[in-house]
Amino acid sequence: MDPIEVFKALSNEARLQILEWLKDPKVHFAGLQEGVDLLDVGVCVSQITSKLKMTQSTTSQYLSILHRAGLVHATRVGKWTYYRRDEEAIQQIAAYIHHDL
């Protein structure tokens, strides 16, 4: 994990909001997505787009930045992509801040 890429990814209010929502997807996306487990597979891009009230291209760009930084996992199911947090990576950056900064 590159801390600079992580900090760049975290330097946007909407991307931080996405990570907060994905921390507890059952609270923030319950009833909006059927047939796919929110915790195991993740939340569909369209659900995140709707909640952000932004275009799908902007949401996809934000999710791509979070993915490249290693903060989320992407899972493709058919024509849909689902995202969930990478808790291990988030713990690593937290440890980096705690121990190295």
Short mmCIF file of N, CA, C and O in Angstrom, two decimals:
data_model
loop_
_atom_site.label_atom_id
_atom_site.label_comp_id
_atom_site.label_asym_id
_atom_site.label_seq_id
_atom_site.Cartn_x
_atom_site.Cartn_y
_atom_site.Cartn_z
N MET A 1 0.84 -1.17 0.00
CA MET A 1 0.00 0.00 0.00
C MET A 1 0.89 1.24 0.00
O MET A 1 1.83 1.34 0.78
N ASP A 2 0.57 2.17 -0.86
CA ASP A 2 1.29 3.43 -0.96
C ASP A 2 0.54 4.48 -0.15
O ASP A 2 -0.55 4.91 -0.55
N PRO A 3 1.11 4.92 0.97
CA PRO A 3 0.42 5.89 1.82
C PRO A 3 0.03 7.17 1.07
O PRO A 3 -1.05 7.73 1.33
N ILE A 4 0.87 7.62 0.14
CA ILE A 4 0.55 8.84 -0.61
C ILE A 4 -0.74 8.64 -1.40
O ILE A 4 -1.62 9.51 -1.41
N GLU A 5 -0.88 7.49 -2.07
CA GLU A 5 -2.10 7.21 -2.84
C GLU A 5 -3.32 7.12 -1.92
O GLU A 5 -4.41 7.56 -2.27
N VAL A 6 -3.13 6.53 -0.75
CA VAL A 6 -4.23 6.43 0.21
C VAL A 6 -4.65 7.83 0.66
O VAL A 6 -5.85 8.16 0.65
N PHE A 7 -3.69 8.67 1.01
CA PHE A 7 -4.04 10.02 1.48
C PHE A 7 -4.67 10.84 0.37
O PHE A 7 -5.60 11.62 0.62
N LYS A 8 -4.23 10.67 -0.86
CA LYS A 8 -4.88 11.34 -1.99
C LYS A 8 -6.32 10.89 -2.12
O LYS A 8 -7.23 11.70 -2.34
N ALA A 9 -6.54 9.58 -2.01
CA ALA A 9 -7.89 9.03 -2.12
C ALA A 9 -8.80 9.56 -1.01
O ALA A 9 -9.99 9.78 -1.23
N LEU A 10 -8.23 9.76 0.16
CA LEU A 10 -9.01 10.21 1.31
C LEU A 10 -9.21 11.73 1.34
O LEU A 10 -9.93 12.23 2.20
N SER A 11 -8.62 12.44 0.39
CA SER A 11 -8.67 13.90 0.41
C SER A 11 -9.90 14.47 -0.27
O SER A 11 -9.91 15.63 -0.68
N ASN A 12 -10.94 13.68 -0.38
CA ASN A 12 -12.17 14.12 -1.04
C ASN A 12 -13.35 13.74 -0.16
O ASN A 12 -13.47 12.58 0.27
N GLU A 13 -14.23 14.68 0.08
CA GLU A 13 -15.36 14.46 0.99
C GLU A 13 -16.27 13.32 0.52
O GLU A 13 -16.70 12.49 1.32
N ALA A 14 -16.55 13.25 -0.77
CA ALA A 14 -17.43 12.20 -1.28
C ALA A 14 -16.78 10.82 -1.14
O ALA A 14 -17.46 9.84 -0.81
N ARG A 15 -15.47 10.72 -1.39
CA ARG A 15 -14.80 9.42 -1.25
C ARG A 15 -14.78 9.00 0.22
O ARG A 15 -14.95 7.80 0.53
N LEU A 16 -14.58 9.94 1.12
CA LEU A 16 -14.66 9.61 2.55
C LEU A 16 -16.07 9.13 2.90
O LEU A 16 -16.24 8.17 3.65
N GLN A 17 -17.07 9.80 2.34
CA GLN A 17 -18.46 9.41 2.60
C GLN A 17 -18.72 7.99 2.12
O GLN A 17 -19.37 7.20 2.80
N ILE A 18 -18.21 7.65 0.95
CA ILE A 18 -18.39 6.29 0.42
C ILE A 18 -17.80 5.27 1.40
O ILE A 18 -18.44 4.27 1.73
N LEU A 19 -16.59 5.53 1.89
CA LEU A 19 -15.96 4.60 2.84
C LEU A 19 -16.77 4.49 4.13
O LEU A 19 -16.90 3.41 4.70
N GLU A 20 -17.33 5.61 4.57
CA GLU A 20 -18.17 5.56 5.78
C GLU A 20 -19.42 4.72 5.53
O GLU A 20 -19.80 3.90 6.38
N TRP A 21 -20.07 4.90 4.40
CA TRP A 21 -21.26 4.11 4.09
C TRP A 21 -20.92 2.63 3.98
O TRP A 21 -21.67 1.79 4.45
N LEU A 22 -19.79 2.33 3.34
CA LEU A 22 -19.41 0.93 3.15
C LEU A 22 -18.97 0.26 4.45
O LEU A 22 -18.91 -0.96 4.52
N LYS A 23 -18.69 1.06 5.47
CA LYS A 23 -18.33 0.48 6.76
C LYS A 23 -19.50 -0.31 7.34
O LYS A 23 -19.32 -1.35 7.96
N ASP A 24 -20.71 0.18 7.11
CA ASP A 24 -21.91 -0.50 7.59
C ASP A 24 -22.97 -0.47 6.49
O ASP A 24 -23.96 0.27 6.58
N PRO A 25 -22.77 -1.26 5.44
CA PRO A 25 -23.67 -1.19 4.29
C PRO A 25 -25.11 -1.59 4.60
O PRO A 25 -26.04 -1.11 3.95
N LYS A 26 -25.31 -2.43 5.60
CA LYS A 26 -26.68 -2.84 5.93
C LYS A 26 -27.50 -1.67 6.46
O LYS A 26 -28.70 -1.60 6.26
N VAL A 27 -26.85 -0.74 7.13
CA VAL A 27 -27.53 0.46 7.62
C VAL A 27 -27.82 1.43 6.48
O VAL A 27 -28.91 1.97 6.37
N HIS A 28 -26.84 1.63 5.61
CA HIS A 28 -26.95 2.67 4.59
C HIS A 28 -27.57 2.23 3.28
O HIS A 28 -28.05 3.07 2.51
N PHE A 29 -27.59 0.92 3.01
CA PHE A 29 -28.11 0.43 1.73
C PHE A 29 -29.15 -0.67 1.88
O PHE A 29 -29.51 -1.31 0.89
N ALA A 30 -29.64 -0.90 3.09
CA ALA A 30 -30.63 -1.96 3.33
C ALA A 30 -31.87 -1.71 2.49
O ALA A 30 -32.37 -0.59 2.39
N GLY A 31 -32.36 -2.78 1.86
CA GLY A 31 -33.59 -2.70 1.08
C GLY A 31 -33.41 -2.10 -0.30
O GLY A 31 -34.36 -2.08 -1.09
N LEU A 32 -32.24 -1.61 -0.62
CA LEU A 32 -32.01 -0.99 -1.92
C LEU A 32 -31.44 -1.97 -2.93
O LEU A 32 -31.43 -1.70 -4.12
N GLN A 33 -30.95 -3.10 -2.44
CA GLN A 33 -30.26 -4.05 -3.31
C GLN A 33 -30.70 -5.45 -2.93
O GLN A 33 -30.59 -5.83 -1.77
N GLU A 34 -31.17 -6.19 -3.89
CA GLU A 34 -31.63 -7.54 -3.60
C GLU A 34 -30.81 -8.57 -4.36
O GLU A 34 -30.29 -8.30 -5.44
N GLY A 35 -30.67 -9.75 -3.77
CA GLY A 35 -30.03 -10.87 -4.44
C GLY A 35 -28.53 -10.96 -4.26
O GLY A 35 -27.93 -11.94 -4.65
N VAL A 36 -27.90 -9.94 -3.70
CA VAL A 36 -26.46 -9.94 -3.48
C VAL A 36 -26.20 -9.50 -2.05
O VAL A 36 -26.74 -8.49 -1.60
N ASP A 37 -25.39 -10.26 -1.33
CA ASP A 37 -25.09 -9.95 0.06
C ASP A 37 -24.23 -8.68 0.16
O ASP A 37 -23.16 -8.60 -0.44
N LEU A 38 -24.72 -7.70 0.90
CA LEU A 38 -24.02 -6.42 1.05
C LEU A 38 -22.66 -6.56 1.71
O LEU A 38 -21.73 -5.83 1.38
N LEU A 39 -22.53 -7.51 2.64
CA LEU A 39 -21.27 -7.67 3.35
C LEU A 39 -20.26 -8.51 2.58
O LEU A 39 -19.08 -8.18 2.53
N ASP A 40 -20.71 -9.60 1.98
CA ASP A 40 -19.79 -10.51 1.29
C ASP A 40 -19.40 -10.02 -0.10
O ASP A 40 -18.24 -10.13 -0.50
N VAL A 41 -20.36 -9.48 -0.84
CA VAL A 41 -20.09 -9.07 -2.22
C VAL A 41 -19.88 -7.57 -2.31
O VAL A 41 -18.96 -7.11 -2.97
N GLY A 42 -20.73 -6.81 -1.65
CA GLY A 42 -20.58 -5.37 -1.65
C GLY A 42 -21.83 -4.65 -2.12
O GLY A 42 -22.90 -5.24 -2.25
N VAL A 43 -21.67 -3.37 -2.38
CA VAL A 43 -22.76 -2.50 -2.77
C VAL A 43 -22.58 -2.14 -4.24
O VAL A 43 -21.48 -1.80 -4.68
N CYS A 44 -23.67 -2.19 -4.99
CA CYS A 44 -23.64 -1.90 -6.41
C CYS A 44 -23.33 -0.41 -6.66
O CYS A 44 -23.77 0.46 -5.90
N VAL A 45 -22.58 -0.17 -7.71
CA VAL A 45 -22.23 1.21 -8.08
C VAL A 45 -23.48 2.08 -8.20
O VAL A 45 -23.48 3.24 -7.78
N SER A 46 -24.55 1.53 -8.76
CA SER A 46 -25.77 2.33 -8.95
C SER A 46 -26.37 2.79 -7.63
O SER A 46 -26.91 3.89 -7.54
N GLN A 47 -26.26 1.96 -6.59
CA GLN A 47 -26.78 2.35 -5.28
C GLN A 47 -25.93 3.47 -4.66
O GLN A 47 -26.45 4.40 -4.05
N ILE A 48 -24.62 3.37 -4.84
CA ILE A 48 -23.72 4.41 -4.33
C ILE A 48 -23.96 5.71 -5.10
O ILE A 48 -24.03 6.79 -4.51
N THR A 49 -24.13 5.60 -6.42
CA THR A 49 -24.40 6.77 -7.26
C THR A 49 -25.65 7.48 -6.80
O THR A 49 -25.67 8.71 -6.65
N SER A 50 -26.70 6.73 -6.55
CA SER A 50 -27.96 7.30 -6.11
C SER A 50 -27.82 8.03 -4.78
O SER A 50 -28.32 9.14 -4.60
N LYS A 51 -27.10 7.41 -3.87
CA LYS A 51 -26.93 8.00 -2.54
C LYS A 51 -26.05 9.26 -2.59
O LYS A 51 -26.28 10.21 -1.85
N LEU A 52 -25.05 9.26 -3.47
CA LEU A 52 -24.17 10.43 -3.61
C LEU A 52 -24.87 11.59 -4.32
O LEU A 52 -24.45 12.74 -4.19
N LYS A 53 -25.91 11.26 -5.12
CA LYS A 53 -26.59 12.26 -5.95
C LYS A 53 -25.61 12.89 -6.94
O LYS A 53 -25.58 14.11 -7.13
N MET A 54 -24.80 12.03 -7.53
CA MET A 54 -23.83 12.44 -8.55
C MET A 54 -24.03 11.57 -9.77
O MET A 54 -24.81 10.61 -9.75
N THR A 55 -23.32 11.87 -10.84
CA THR A 55 -23.41 11.05 -12.04
C THR A 55 -22.70 9.72 -11.82
O THR A 55 -21.80 9.63 -10.96
N GLN A 56 -23.07 8.72 -12.60
CA GLN A 56 -22.43 7.42 -12.47
C GLN A 56 -20.95 7.51 -12.86
O GLN A 56 -20.12 6.83 -12.26
N SER A 57 -20.61 8.36 -13.82
CA SER A 57 -19.20 8.46 -14.22
C SER A 57 -18.36 9.04 -13.09
O SER A 57 -17.24 8.59 -12.85
N THR A 58 -18.89 10.02 -12.36
CA THR A 58 -18.16 10.59 -11.22
C THR A 58 -18.02 9.55 -10.11
O THR A 58 -16.93 9.37 -9.56
N THR A 59 -19.10 8.85 -9.82
CA THR A 59 -19.05 7.81 -8.79
C THR A 59 -18.05 6.73 -9.17
O THR A 59 -17.25 6.30 -8.34
N SER A 60 -18.08 6.29 -10.42
CA SER A 60 -17.15 5.27 -10.87
C SER A 60 -15.71 5.74 -10.77
O SER A 60 -14.82 4.97 -10.39
N GLN A 61 -15.48 7.00 -11.08
CA GLN A 61 -14.13 7.56 -10.96
C GLN A 61 -13.69 7.55 -9.50
O GLN A 61 -12.56 7.16 -9.18
N TYR A 62 -14.56 7.96 -8.59
CA TYR A 62 -14.23 7.97 -7.16
C TYR A 62 -13.94 6.56 -6.66
O TYR A 62 -12.99 6.35 -5.91
N LEU A 63 -14.76 5.60 -7.07
CA LEU A 63 -14.55 4.21 -6.65
C LEU A 63 -13.26 3.64 -7.23
O LEU A 63 -12.55 2.89 -6.56
N SER A 64 -12.93 4.04 -8.44
CA SER A 64 -11.68 3.61 -9.05
C SER A 64 -10.48 4.13 -8.28
O SER A 64 -9.49 3.42 -8.07
N ILE A 65 -10.55 5.37 -7.83
CA ILE A 65 -9.47 5.96 -7.03
C ILE A 65 -9.32 5.21 -5.71
O ILE A 65 -8.21 4.89 -5.29
N LEU A 66 -10.44 4.91 -5.06
CA LEU A 66 -10.40 4.16 -3.81
C LEU A 66 -9.85 2.74 -4.04
O LEU A 66 -9.10 2.22 -3.22
N HIS A 67 -10.20 2.16 -5.17
CA HIS A 67 -9.73 0.81 -5.51
C HIS A 67 -8.22 0.81 -5.77
O HIS A 67 -7.50 -0.04 -5.25
N ARG A 68 -7.74 1.77 -6.54
CA ARG A 68 -6.30 1.85 -6.83
C ARG A 68 -5.50 2.10 -5.56
O ARG A 68 -4.37 1.64 -5.42
N ALA A 69 -6.08 2.82 -4.60
CA ALA A 69 -5.41 3.08 -3.33
C ALA A 69 -5.45 1.85 -2.43
O ALA A 69 -4.78 1.82 -1.40
N GLY A 70 -6.24 0.85 -2.80
CA GLY A 70 -6.31 -0.38 -2.02
C GLY A 70 -7.31 -0.34 -0.88
O GLY A 70 -7.28 -1.20 0.00
N LEU A 71 -8.21 0.63 -0.90
CA LEU A 71 -9.14 0.78 0.21
C LEU A 71 -10.46 0.03 0.02
O LEU A 71 -11.20 -0.17 0.98
N VAL A 72 -10.75 -0.38 -1.22
CA VAL A 72 -11.97 -1.14 -1.48
C VAL A 72 -11.66 -2.30 -2.43
O VAL A 72 -10.69 -2.25 -3.19
N HIS A 73 -12.52 -3.31 -2.35
CA HIS A 73 -12.47 -4.44 -3.27
C HIS A 73 -13.61 -4.26 -4.27
O HIS A 73 -14.71 -3.83 -3.89
N ALA A 74 -13.37 -4.63 -5.51
CA ALA A 74 -14.41 -4.62 -6.53
C ALA A 74 -14.71 -6.05 -6.93
O ALA A 74 -13.80 -6.85 -7.13
N THR A 75 -16.01 -6.36 -7.05
CA THR A 75 -16.44 -7.69 -7.48
C THR A 75 -17.43 -7.52 -8.62
O THR A 75 -18.42 -6.79 -8.48
N ARG A 76 -17.15 -8.18 -9.71
CA ARG A 76 -18.02 -8.12 -10.89
C ARG A 76 -18.97 -9.31 -10.85
O ARG A 76 -18.55 -10.46 -10.71
N VAL A 77 -20.27 -9.03 -10.96
CA VAL A 77 -21.31 -10.07 -11.03
C VAL A 77 -22.18 -9.72 -12.23
O VAL A 77 -22.94 -8.75 -12.18
N GLY A 78 -22.01 -10.48 -13.30
CA GLY A 78 -22.73 -10.16 -14.53
C GLY A 78 -22.26 -8.82 -15.06
O GLY A 78 -21.07 -8.57 -15.19
N LYS A 79 -23.22 -7.95 -15.31
CA LYS A 79 -22.86 -6.62 -15.82
C LYS A 79 -22.70 -5.58 -14.71
O LYS A 79 -22.45 -4.41 -14.98
N TRP A 80 -22.81 -5.99 -13.47
CA TRP A 80 -22.76 -5.07 -12.34
C TRP A 80 -21.44 -5.21 -11.58
O TRP A 80 -20.87 -6.29 -11.47
N THR A 81 -20.98 -4.11 -11.02
CA THR A 81 -19.80 -4.12 -10.16
C THR A 81 -20.21 -3.70 -8.76
O THR A 81 -20.94 -2.73 -8.59
N TYR A 82 -19.71 -4.44 -7.79
CA TYR A 82 -20.03 -4.20 -6.38
C TYR A 82 -18.75 -3.87 -5.63
O TYR A 82 -17.69 -4.43 -5.92
N TYR A 83 -18.87 -2.98 -4.66
CA TYR A 83 -17.70 -2.56 -3.88
C TYR A 83 -17.93 -2.78 -2.40
O TYR A 83 -19.03 -2.60 -1.88
N ARG A 84 -16.84 -3.19 -1.73
CA ARG A 84 -16.84 -3.30 -0.27
C ARG A 84 -15.48 -2.83 0.23
O ARG A 84 -14.49 -2.84 -0.51
N ARG A 85 -15.43 -2.44 1.47
CA ARG A 85 -14.19 -1.95 2.06
C ARG A 85 -13.18 -3.07 2.22
O ARG A 85 -13.55 -4.21 2.46
N ASP A 86 -11.92 -2.72 2.12
CA ASP A 86 -10.83 -3.65 2.44
C ASP A 86 -10.40 -3.30 3.86
O ASP A 86 -9.59 -2.41 4.08
N GLU A 87 -10.99 -4.00 4.81
CA GLU A 87 -10.74 -3.69 6.22
C GLU A 87 -9.29 -3.88 6.61
O GLU A 87 -8.75 -3.12 7.43
N GLU A 88 -8.63 -4.87 6.03
CA GLU A 88 -7.22 -5.10 6.34
C GLU A 88 -6.37 -3.91 5.89
O GLU A 88 -5.49 -3.45 6.63
N ALA A 89 -6.63 -3.39 4.72
CA ALA A 89 -5.87 -2.24 4.21
C ALA A 89 -6.13 -1.01 5.07
O ALA A 89 -5.21 -0.23 5.36
N ILE A 90 -7.36 -0.85 5.51
CA ILE A 90 -7.70 0.30 6.36
C ILE A 90 -6.98 0.18 7.70
O ILE A 90 -6.48 1.17 8.24
N GLN A 91 -6.90 -1.04 8.22
CA GLN A 91 -6.15 -1.26 9.46
C GLN A 91 -4.66 -0.96 9.27
O GLN A 91 -4.00 -0.40 10.15
N GLN A 92 -4.13 -1.32 8.10
CA GLN A 92 -2.71 -1.05 7.81
C GLN A 92 -2.43 0.44 7.77
O GLN A 92 -1.42 0.89 8.30
N ILE A 93 -3.31 1.22 7.14
CA ILE A 93 -3.06 2.66 7.07
C ILE A 93 -3.23 3.29 8.45
O ILE A 93 -2.51 4.21 8.82
N ALA A 94 -4.15 2.75 9.24
CA ALA A 94 -4.33 3.24 10.61
C ALA A 94 -3.06 2.96 11.44
O ALA A 94 -2.60 3.82 12.20
N ALA A 95 -2.50 1.76 11.27
CA ALA A 95 -1.26 1.41 11.98
C ALA A 95 -0.10 2.29 11.51
O ALA A 95 0.72 2.73 12.32
N TYR A 96 -0.05 2.57 10.22
CA TYR A 96 0.98 3.45 9.68
C TYR A 96 0.89 4.84 10.32
O TYR A 96 1.91 5.40 10.75
N ILE A 97 -0.31 5.37 10.41
CA ILE A 97 -0.49 6.69 11.02
C ILE A 97 -0.10 6.64 12.49
O ILE A 97 0.59 7.53 12.99
N HIS A 98 -0.53 5.60 13.17
CA HIS A 98 -0.24 5.48 14.60
C HIS A 98 1.23 5.31 14.90
O HIS A 98 1.77 5.92 15.83
N HIS A 99 1.92 4.47 14.13
CA HIS A 99 3.31 4.11 14.45
C HIS A 99 4.36 4.94 13.72
O HIS A 99 5.43 5.20 14.28
N ASP A 100 4.07 5.30 12.48
CA ASP A 100 5.12 5.91 11.66
C ASP A 100 5.01 7.43 11.53
O ASP A 100 6.00 8.06 11.14
N LEU A 101 3.85 7.98 11.80
CA LEU A 101 3.71 9.45 11.67
C LEU A 101 3.81 10.13 13.02
O LEU A 101 3.44 9.65 14.01
#
